[in-house]
PDB file of C-alpha atoms in Angstrom:
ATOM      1  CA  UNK T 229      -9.997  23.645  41.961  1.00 68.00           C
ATOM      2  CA  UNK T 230     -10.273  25.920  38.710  1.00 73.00           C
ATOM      3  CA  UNK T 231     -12.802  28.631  38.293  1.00 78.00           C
ATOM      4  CA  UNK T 232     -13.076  28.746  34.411  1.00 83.00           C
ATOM      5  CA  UNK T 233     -15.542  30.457  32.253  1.00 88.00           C
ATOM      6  CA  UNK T 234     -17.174  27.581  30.191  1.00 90.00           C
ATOM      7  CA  UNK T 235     -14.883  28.318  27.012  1.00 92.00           C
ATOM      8  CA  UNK T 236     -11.849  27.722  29.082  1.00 94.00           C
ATOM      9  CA  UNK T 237     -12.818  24.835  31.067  1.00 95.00           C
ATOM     10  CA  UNK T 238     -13.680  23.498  27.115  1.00 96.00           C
ATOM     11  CA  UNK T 239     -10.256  24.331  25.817  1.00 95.00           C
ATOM     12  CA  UNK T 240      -8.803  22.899  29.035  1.00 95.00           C
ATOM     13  CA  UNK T 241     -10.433  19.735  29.116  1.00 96.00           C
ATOM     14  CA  UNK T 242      -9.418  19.309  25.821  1.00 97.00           C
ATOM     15  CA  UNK T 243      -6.115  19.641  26.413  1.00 96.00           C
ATOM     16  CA  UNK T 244      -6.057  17.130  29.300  1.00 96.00           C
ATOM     17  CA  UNK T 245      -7.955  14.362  27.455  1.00 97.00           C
ATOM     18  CA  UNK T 246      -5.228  14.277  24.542  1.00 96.00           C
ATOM     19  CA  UNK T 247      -2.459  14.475  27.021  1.00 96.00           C
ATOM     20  CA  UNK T 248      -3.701  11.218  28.768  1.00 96.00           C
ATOM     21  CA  UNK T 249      -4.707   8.683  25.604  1.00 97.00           C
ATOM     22  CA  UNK T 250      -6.356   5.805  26.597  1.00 96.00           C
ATOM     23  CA  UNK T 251      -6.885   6.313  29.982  1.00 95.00           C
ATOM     24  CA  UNK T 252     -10.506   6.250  31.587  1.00 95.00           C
ATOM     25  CA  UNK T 253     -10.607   9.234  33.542  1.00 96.00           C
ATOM     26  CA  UNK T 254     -13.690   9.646  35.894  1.00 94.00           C
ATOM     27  CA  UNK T 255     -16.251  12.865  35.538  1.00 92.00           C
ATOM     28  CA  UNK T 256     -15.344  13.469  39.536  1.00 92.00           C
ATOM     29  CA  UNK T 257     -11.621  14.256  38.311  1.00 93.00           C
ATOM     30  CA  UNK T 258     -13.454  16.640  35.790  1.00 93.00           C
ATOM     31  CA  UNK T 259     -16.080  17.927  38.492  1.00 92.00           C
ATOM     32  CA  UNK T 260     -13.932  18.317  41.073  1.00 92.00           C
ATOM     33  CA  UNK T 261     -11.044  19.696  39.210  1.00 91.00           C
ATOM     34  CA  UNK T 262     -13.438  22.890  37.984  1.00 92.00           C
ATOM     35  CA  UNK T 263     -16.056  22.759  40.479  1.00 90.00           C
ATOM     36  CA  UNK T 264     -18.945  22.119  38.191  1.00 91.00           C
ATOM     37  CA  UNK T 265     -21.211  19.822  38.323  1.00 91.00           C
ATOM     38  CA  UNK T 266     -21.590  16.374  36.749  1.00 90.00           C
ATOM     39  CA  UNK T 267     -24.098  17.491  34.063  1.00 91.00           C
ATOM     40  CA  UNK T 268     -22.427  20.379  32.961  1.00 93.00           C
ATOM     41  CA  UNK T 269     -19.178  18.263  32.562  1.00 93.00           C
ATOM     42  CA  UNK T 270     -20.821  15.689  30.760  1.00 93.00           C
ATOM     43  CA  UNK T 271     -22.003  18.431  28.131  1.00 95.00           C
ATOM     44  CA  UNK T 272     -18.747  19.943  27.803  1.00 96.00           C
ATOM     45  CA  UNK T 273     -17.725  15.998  26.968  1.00 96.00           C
ATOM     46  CA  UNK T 274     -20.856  15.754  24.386  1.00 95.00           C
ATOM     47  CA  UNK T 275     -19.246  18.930  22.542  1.00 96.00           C
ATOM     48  CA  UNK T 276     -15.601  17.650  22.754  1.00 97.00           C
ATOM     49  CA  UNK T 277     -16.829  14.520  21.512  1.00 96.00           C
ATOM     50  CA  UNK T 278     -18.199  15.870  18.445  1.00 96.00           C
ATOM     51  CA  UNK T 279     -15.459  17.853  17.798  1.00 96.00           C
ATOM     52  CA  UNK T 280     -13.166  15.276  17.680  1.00 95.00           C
ATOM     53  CA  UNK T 281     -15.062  13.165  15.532  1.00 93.00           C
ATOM     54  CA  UNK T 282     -15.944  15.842  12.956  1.00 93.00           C
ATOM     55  CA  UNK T 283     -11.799  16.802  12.765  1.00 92.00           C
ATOM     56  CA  UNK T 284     -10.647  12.832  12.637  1.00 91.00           C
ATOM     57  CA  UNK T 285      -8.893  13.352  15.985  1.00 94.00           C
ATOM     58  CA  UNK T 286     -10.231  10.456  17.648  1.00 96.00           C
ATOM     59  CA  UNK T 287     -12.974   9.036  19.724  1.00 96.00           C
ATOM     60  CA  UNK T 288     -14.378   9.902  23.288  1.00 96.00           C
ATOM     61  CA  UNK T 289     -15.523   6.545  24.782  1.00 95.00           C
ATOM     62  CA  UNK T 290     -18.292   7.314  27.559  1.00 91.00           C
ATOM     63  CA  UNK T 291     -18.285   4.286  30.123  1.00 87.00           C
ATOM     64  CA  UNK T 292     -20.953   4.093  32.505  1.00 82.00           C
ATOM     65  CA  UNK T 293     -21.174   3.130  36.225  1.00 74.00           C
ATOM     66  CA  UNK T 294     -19.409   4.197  39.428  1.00 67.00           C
ATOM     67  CA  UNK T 295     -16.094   3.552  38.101  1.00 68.00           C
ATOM     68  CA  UNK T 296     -16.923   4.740  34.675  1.00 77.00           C
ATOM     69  CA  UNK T 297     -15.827   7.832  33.153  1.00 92.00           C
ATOM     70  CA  UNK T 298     -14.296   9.299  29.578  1.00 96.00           C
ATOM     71  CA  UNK T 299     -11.412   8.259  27.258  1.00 96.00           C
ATOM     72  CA  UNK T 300      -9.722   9.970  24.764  1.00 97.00           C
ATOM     73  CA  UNK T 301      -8.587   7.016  21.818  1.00 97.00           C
ATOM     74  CA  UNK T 302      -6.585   9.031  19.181  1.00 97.00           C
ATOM     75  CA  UNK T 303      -7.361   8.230  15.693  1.00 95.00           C
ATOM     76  CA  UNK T 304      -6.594   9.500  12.200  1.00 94.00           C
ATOM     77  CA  UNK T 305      -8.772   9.228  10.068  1.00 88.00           C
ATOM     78  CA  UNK T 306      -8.406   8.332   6.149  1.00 87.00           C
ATOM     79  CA  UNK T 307      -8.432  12.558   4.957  1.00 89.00           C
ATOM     80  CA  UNK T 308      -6.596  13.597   7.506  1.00 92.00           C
ATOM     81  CA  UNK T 309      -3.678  11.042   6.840  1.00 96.00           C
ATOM     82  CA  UNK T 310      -3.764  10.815   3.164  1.00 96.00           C
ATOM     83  CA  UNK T 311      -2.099  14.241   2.468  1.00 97.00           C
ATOM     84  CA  UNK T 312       0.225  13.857   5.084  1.00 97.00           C
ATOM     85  CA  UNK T 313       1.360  10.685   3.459  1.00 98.00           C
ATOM     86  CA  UNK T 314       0.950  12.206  -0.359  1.00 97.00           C
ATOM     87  CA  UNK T 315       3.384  15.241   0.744  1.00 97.00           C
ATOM     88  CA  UNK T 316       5.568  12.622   2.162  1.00 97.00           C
ATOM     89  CA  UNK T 317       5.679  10.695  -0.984  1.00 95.00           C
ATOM     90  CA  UNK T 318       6.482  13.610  -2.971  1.00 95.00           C
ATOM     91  CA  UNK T 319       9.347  14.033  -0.915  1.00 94.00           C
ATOM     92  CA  UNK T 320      10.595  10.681  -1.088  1.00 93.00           C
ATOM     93  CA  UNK T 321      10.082  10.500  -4.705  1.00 91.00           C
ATOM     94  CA  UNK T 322      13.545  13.020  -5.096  1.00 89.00           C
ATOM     95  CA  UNK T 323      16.524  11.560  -6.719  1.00 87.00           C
ATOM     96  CA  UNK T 324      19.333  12.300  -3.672  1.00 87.00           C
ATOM     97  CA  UNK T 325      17.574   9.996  -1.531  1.00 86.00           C
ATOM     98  CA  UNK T 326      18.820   6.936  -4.103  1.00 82.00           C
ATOM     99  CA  UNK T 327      22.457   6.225  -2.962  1.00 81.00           C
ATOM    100  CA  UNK T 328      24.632   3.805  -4.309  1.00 78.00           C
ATOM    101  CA  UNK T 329      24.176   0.302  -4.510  1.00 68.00           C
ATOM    102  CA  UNK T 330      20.443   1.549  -4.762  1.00 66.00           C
ATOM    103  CA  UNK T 331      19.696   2.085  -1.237  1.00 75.00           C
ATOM    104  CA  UNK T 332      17.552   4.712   0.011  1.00 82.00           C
ATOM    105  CA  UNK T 333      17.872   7.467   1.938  1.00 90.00           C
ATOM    106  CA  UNK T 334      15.206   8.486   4.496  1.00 93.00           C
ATOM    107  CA  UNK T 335      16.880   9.746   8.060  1.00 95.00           C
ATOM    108  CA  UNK T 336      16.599  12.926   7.647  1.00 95.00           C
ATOM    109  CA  UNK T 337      12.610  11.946   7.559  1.00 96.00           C
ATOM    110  CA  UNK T 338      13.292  10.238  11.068  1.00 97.00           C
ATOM    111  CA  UNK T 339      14.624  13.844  12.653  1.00 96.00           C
ATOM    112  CA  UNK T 340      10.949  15.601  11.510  1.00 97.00           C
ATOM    113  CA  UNK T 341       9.387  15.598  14.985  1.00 97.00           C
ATOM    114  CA  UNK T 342       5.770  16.726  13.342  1.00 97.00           C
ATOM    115  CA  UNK T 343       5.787  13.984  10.838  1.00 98.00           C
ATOM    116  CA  UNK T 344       6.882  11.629  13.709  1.00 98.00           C
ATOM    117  CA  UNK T 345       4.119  12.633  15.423  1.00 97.00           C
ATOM    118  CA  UNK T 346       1.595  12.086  12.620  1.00 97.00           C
ATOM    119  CA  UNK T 347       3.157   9.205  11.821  1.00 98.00           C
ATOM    120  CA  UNK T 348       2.470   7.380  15.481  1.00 98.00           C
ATOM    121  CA  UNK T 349      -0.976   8.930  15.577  1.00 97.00           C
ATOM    122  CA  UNK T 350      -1.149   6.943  12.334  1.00 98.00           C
ATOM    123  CA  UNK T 351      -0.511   3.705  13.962  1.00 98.00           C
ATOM    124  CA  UNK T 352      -1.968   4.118  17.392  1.00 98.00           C
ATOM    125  CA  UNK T 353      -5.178   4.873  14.920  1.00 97.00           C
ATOM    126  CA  UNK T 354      -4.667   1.295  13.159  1.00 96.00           C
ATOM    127  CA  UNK T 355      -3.692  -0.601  16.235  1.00 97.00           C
ATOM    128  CA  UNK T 356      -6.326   1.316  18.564  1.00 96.00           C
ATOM    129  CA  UNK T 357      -8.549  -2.004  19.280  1.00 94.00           C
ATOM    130  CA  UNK T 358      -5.569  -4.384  19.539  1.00 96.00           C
ATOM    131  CA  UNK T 359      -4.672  -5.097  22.923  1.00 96.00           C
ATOM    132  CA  UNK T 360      -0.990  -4.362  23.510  1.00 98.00           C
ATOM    133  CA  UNK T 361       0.987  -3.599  26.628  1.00 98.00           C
ATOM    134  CA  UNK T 362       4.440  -2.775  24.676  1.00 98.00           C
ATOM    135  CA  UNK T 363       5.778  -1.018  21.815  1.00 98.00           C
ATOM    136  CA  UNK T 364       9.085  -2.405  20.331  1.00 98.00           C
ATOM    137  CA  UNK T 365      11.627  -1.442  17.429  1.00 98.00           C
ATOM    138  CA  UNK T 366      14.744  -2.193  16.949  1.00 96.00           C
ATOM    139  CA  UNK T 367      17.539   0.684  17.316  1.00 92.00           C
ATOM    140  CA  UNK T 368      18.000   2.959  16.003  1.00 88.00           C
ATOM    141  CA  UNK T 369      16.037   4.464  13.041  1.00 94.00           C
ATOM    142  CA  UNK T 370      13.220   2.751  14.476  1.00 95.00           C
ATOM    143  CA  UNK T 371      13.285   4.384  17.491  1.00 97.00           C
ATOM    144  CA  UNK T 372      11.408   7.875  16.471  1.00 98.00           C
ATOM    145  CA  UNK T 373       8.567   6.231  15.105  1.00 98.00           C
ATOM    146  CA  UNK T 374       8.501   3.882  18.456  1.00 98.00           C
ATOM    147  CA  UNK T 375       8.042   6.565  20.870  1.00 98.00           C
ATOM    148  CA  UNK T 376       5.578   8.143  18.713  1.00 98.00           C
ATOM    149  CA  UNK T 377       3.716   5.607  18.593  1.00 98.00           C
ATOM    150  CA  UNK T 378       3.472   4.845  22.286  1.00 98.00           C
ATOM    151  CA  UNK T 379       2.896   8.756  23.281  1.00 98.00           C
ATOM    152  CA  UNK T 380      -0.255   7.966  21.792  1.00 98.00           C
ATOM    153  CA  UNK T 381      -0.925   5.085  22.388  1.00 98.00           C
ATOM    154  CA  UNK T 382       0.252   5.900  26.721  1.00 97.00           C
ATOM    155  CA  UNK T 383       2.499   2.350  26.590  1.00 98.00           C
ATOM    156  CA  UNK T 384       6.240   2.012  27.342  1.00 98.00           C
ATOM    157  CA  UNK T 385       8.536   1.486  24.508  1.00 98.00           C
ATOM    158  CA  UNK T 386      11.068  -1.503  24.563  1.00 98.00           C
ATOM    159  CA  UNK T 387      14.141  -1.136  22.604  1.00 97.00           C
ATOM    160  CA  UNK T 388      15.859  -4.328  20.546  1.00 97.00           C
ATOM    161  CA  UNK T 389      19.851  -3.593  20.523  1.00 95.00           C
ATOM    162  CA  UNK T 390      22.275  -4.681  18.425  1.00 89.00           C
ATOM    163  CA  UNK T 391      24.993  -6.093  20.485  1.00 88.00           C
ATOM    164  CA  UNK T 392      24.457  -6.664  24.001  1.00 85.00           C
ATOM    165  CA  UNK T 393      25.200  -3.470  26.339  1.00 83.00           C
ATOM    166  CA  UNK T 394      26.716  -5.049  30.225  1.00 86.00           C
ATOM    167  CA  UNK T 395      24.078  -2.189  32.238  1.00 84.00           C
ATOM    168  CA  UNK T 396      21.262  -4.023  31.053  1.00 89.00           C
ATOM    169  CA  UNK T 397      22.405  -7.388  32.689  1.00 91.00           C
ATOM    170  CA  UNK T 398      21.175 -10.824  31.399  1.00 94.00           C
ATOM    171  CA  UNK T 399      19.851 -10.645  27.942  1.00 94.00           C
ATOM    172  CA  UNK T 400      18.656 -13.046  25.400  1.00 94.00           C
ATOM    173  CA  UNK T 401      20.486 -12.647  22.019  1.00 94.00           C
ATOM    174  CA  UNK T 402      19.477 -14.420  18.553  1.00 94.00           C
ATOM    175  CA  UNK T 403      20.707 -14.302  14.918  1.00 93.00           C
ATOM    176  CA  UNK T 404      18.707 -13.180  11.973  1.00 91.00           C
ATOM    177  CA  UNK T 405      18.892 -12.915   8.336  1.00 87.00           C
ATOM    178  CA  UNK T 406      18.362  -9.465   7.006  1.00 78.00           C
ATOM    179  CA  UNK T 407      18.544  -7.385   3.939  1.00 64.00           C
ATOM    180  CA  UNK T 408      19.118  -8.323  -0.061  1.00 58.00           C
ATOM    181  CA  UNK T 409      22.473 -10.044   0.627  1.00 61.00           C
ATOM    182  CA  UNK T 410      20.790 -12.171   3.329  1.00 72.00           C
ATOM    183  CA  UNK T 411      23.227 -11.222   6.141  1.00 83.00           C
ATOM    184  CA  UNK T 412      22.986 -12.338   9.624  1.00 90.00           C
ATOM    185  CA  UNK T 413      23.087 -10.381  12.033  1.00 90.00           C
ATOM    186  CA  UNK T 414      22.325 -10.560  15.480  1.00 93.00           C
ATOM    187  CA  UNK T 415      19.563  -8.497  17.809  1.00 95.00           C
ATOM    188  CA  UNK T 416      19.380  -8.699  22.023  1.00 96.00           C
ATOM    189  CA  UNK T 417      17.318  -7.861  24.323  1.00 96.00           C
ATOM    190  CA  UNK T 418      17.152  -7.572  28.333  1.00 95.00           C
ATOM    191  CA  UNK T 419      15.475 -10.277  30.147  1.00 95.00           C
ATOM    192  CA  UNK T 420      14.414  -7.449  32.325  1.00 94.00           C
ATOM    193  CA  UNK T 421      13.081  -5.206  29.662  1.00 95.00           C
ATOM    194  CA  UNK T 422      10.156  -7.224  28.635  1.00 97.00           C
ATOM    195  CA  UNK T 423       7.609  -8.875  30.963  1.00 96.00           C
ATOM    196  CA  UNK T 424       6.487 -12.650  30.011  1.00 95.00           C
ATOM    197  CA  UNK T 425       4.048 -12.947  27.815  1.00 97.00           C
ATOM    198  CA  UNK T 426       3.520  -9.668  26.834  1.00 98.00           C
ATOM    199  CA  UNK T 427       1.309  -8.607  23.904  1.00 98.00           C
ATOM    200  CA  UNK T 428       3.783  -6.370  21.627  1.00 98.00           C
ATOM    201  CA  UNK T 429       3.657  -4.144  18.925  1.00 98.00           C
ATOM    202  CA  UNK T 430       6.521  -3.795  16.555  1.00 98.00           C
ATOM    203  CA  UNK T 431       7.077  -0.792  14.343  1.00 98.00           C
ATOM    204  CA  UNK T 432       9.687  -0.141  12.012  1.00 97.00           C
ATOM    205  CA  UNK T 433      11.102   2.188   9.783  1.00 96.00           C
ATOM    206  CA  UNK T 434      11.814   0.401   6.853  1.00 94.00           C
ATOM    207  CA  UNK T 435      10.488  -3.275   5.909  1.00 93.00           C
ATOM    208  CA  UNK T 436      11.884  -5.150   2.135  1.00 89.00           C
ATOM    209  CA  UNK T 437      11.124  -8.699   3.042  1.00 89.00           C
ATOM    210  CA  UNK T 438      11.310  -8.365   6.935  1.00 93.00           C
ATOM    211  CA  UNK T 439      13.516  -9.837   7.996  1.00 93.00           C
ATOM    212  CA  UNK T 440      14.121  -7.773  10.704  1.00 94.00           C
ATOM    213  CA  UNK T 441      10.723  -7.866  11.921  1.00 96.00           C
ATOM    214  CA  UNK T 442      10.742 -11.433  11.556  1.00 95.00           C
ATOM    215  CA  UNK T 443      13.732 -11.709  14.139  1.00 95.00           C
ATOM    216  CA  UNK T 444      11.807  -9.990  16.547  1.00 97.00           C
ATOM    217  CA  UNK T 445       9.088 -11.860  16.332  1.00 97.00           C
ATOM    218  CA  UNK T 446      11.438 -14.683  17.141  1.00 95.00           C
ATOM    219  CA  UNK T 447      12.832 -12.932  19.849  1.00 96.00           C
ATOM    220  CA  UNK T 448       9.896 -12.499  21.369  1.00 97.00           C
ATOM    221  CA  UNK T 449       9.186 -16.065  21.806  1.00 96.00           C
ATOM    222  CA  UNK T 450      11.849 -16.571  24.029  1.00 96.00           C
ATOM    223  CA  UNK T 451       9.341 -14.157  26.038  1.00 97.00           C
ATOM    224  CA  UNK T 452       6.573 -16.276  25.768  1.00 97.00           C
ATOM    225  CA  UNK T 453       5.207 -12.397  24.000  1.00 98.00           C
ATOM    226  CA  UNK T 454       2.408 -12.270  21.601  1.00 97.00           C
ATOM    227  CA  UNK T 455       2.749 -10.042  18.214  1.00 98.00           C
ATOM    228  CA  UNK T 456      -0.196  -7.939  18.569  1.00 98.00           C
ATOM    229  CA  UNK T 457       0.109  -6.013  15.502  1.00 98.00           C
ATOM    230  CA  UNK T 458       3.171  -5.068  13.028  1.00 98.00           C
ATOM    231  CA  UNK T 459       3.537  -1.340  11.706  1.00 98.00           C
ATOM    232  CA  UNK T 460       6.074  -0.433   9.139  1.00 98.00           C
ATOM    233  CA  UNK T 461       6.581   3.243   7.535  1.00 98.00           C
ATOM    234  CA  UNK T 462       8.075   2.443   4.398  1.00 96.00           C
ATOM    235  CA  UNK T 463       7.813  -1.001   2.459  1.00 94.00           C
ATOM    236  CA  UNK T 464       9.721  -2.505  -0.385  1.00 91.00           C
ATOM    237  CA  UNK T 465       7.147  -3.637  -3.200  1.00 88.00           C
ATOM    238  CA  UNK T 466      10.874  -4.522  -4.811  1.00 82.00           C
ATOM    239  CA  UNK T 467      10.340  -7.932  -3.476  1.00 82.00           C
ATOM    240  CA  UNK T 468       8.505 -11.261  -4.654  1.00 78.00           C
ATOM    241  CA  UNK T 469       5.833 -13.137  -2.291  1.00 78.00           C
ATOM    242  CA  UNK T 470       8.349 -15.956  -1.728  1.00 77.00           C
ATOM    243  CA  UNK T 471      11.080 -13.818  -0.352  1.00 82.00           C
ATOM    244  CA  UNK T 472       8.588 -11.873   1.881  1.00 86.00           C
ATOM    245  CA  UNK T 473       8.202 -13.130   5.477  1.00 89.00           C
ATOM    246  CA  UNK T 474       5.642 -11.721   6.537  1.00 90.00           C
ATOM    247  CA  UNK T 475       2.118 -10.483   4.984  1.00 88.00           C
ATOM    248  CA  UNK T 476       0.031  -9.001   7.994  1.00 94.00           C
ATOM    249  CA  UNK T 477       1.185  -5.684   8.792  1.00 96.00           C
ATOM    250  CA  UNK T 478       0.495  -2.253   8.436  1.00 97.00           C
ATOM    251  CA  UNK T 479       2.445   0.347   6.239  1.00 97.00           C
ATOM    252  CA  UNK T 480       2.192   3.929   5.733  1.00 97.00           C
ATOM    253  CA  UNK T 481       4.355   4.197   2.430  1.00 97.00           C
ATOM    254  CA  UNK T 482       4.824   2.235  -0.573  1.00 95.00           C
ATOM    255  CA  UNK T 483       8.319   2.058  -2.507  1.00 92.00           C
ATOM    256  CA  UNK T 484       8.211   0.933  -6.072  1.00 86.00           C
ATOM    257  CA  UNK T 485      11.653  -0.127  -7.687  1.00 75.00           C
ATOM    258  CA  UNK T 486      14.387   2.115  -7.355  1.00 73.00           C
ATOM    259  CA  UNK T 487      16.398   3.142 -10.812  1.00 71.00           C
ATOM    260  CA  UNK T 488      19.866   3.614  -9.149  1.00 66.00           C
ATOM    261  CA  UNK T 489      20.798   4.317 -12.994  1.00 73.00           C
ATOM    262  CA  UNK T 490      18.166   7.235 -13.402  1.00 76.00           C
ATOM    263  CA  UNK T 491      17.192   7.692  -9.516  1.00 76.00           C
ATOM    264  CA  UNK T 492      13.867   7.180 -10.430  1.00 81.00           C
ATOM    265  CA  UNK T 493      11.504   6.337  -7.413  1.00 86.00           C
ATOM    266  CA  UNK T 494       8.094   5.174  -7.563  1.00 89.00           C
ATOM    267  CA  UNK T 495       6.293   5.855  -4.405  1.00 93.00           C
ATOM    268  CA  UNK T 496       2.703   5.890  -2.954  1.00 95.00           C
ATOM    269  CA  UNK T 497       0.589   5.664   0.139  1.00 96.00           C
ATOM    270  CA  UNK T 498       1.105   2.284   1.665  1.00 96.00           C
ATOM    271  CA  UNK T 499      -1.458  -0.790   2.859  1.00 95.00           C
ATOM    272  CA  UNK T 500      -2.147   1.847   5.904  1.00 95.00           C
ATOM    273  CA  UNK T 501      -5.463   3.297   3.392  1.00 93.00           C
ATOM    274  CA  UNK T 502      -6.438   0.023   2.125  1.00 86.00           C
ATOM    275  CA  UNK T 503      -6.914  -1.150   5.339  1.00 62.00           C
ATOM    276  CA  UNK T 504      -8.861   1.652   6.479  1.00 51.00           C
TER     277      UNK T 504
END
């Protein structure tokens, strides 16, 4: 038990809620853990809560009853994301990141754990009603964005490999056709990595007519899983509604055609702000 002024049982508090996202935590833990009483816990709540919804951080959800309590659902709201994702267009929009054959570069992005960060609080804000037990991405650029994501969202992270690796044991493995040349390529995955029927969110770091999401959604039949939700953080608009796979997702960035010629890029805030 913690004897704290009221100031620093506030900053505490708040604190603990974001730590623990999406997890109903009952005012005893609170009470007990400060030695205060109910009804001065649930007005230190009332003030967190408004804080958080004033600043776009997210929601407190009050549930009542004797297993009731508070929880903390991150959000981010449409002005707190928009110049997060304008700075990260201007950045994208520099002529280095066109390499040759016109693809483009965006790894170093990957390695920016702040914008990571942002970027899952992005998607745990879009995908916050869905229910989902697992978030999945295929390695490796994915991967960043994937346990982002699920820090936020407090679900495990399930990893899609390339070629099979012999510590996992038994896998399932399928082919796929990815990318502008329509290669195949082939993605595994652990038959004990993913639980039957399973609702899963897939994230990605770069969709053109996803096919790579589209193979994991394949994959994930051999699961008997559900696709709860799809969430990209940069999309191809370089690409015509017949090749594209799939049309319900979620994207944070936009990319316009790229001018391997000039290294001209076009880019702007994705689907992410229409949606909201």
């Amino acid at each position: 038990m913690k004897k704290l002024k009221r100031s620093a049982r506030l900053v505490e508090m708040t604190q603990y809620l974001m730590s623990k996202p999406h997890t109903l935590i009952p005012l005893t833990t609170f009470a007990e853990r400060y030695g205060a009483a109910k009804s001065s816990i649930s007005e230190d709540l009332a003030i967190i809560k408004e804080v958080f919804e004033s600043e776009g951080t997210g929601d407190l959800l009050t549930l009542a009853g004797a297993a009731g309590g508070v929880k903390f659902i991150p959000k981010c709201a449409p002005t707190v994301a928009l110049p997060v994702i304008e700075s990260l267009c201007t950045s994208m929009e520099h002529p280095d990141r066109v390499l040759p054959g016109g693809y483009f570069y965006i790894t170093d992005i990957l390695g920016q754990p702040a914008l990571m960060n942002d970027v899952g609080r992005m998607f745990a804000s879009a995908f916050a009603d869905c229910d989902i037990d697992v978030v999945m991405t295929v390695e490796t650029k994915g991967i960043p964005i994937a346990y982002a994501t699920a820090a936020h969202l407090n679900l495990p992270v399930v990893l899609v490999r390339r070629d099979h690796v012999v510590t996992e044991g038994s896998a399932v493995s399928i082919n796929y056709v990815s990318g502008s040349q329509k290669s195949i390529h082939t993605m595994t995955l652990a038959r004990r990595a993913l639980k039957e029927r399973s609702r899963v969110l897939i994230v990605d770091d770069f969709m053109r007519a996803g096919g790579t999401v589209h193979g994991m959604m394949d994959l994930l039949k051999e699961f008997d899983a559900t696709v709860a939700g799809v969430g990209v953080l940069v999309e191809s608009e370089d690409v015509s509604n017949e090749e594209r796979l799939l049309t319900d997702y979620v994207s944070l960035v936009r990319v316009g055609t790229v001018d391997a010629r000039t290294r001209q890029i076009m880019v702007k805030p994705g689907n992410y702000f229409d949606k909201e």
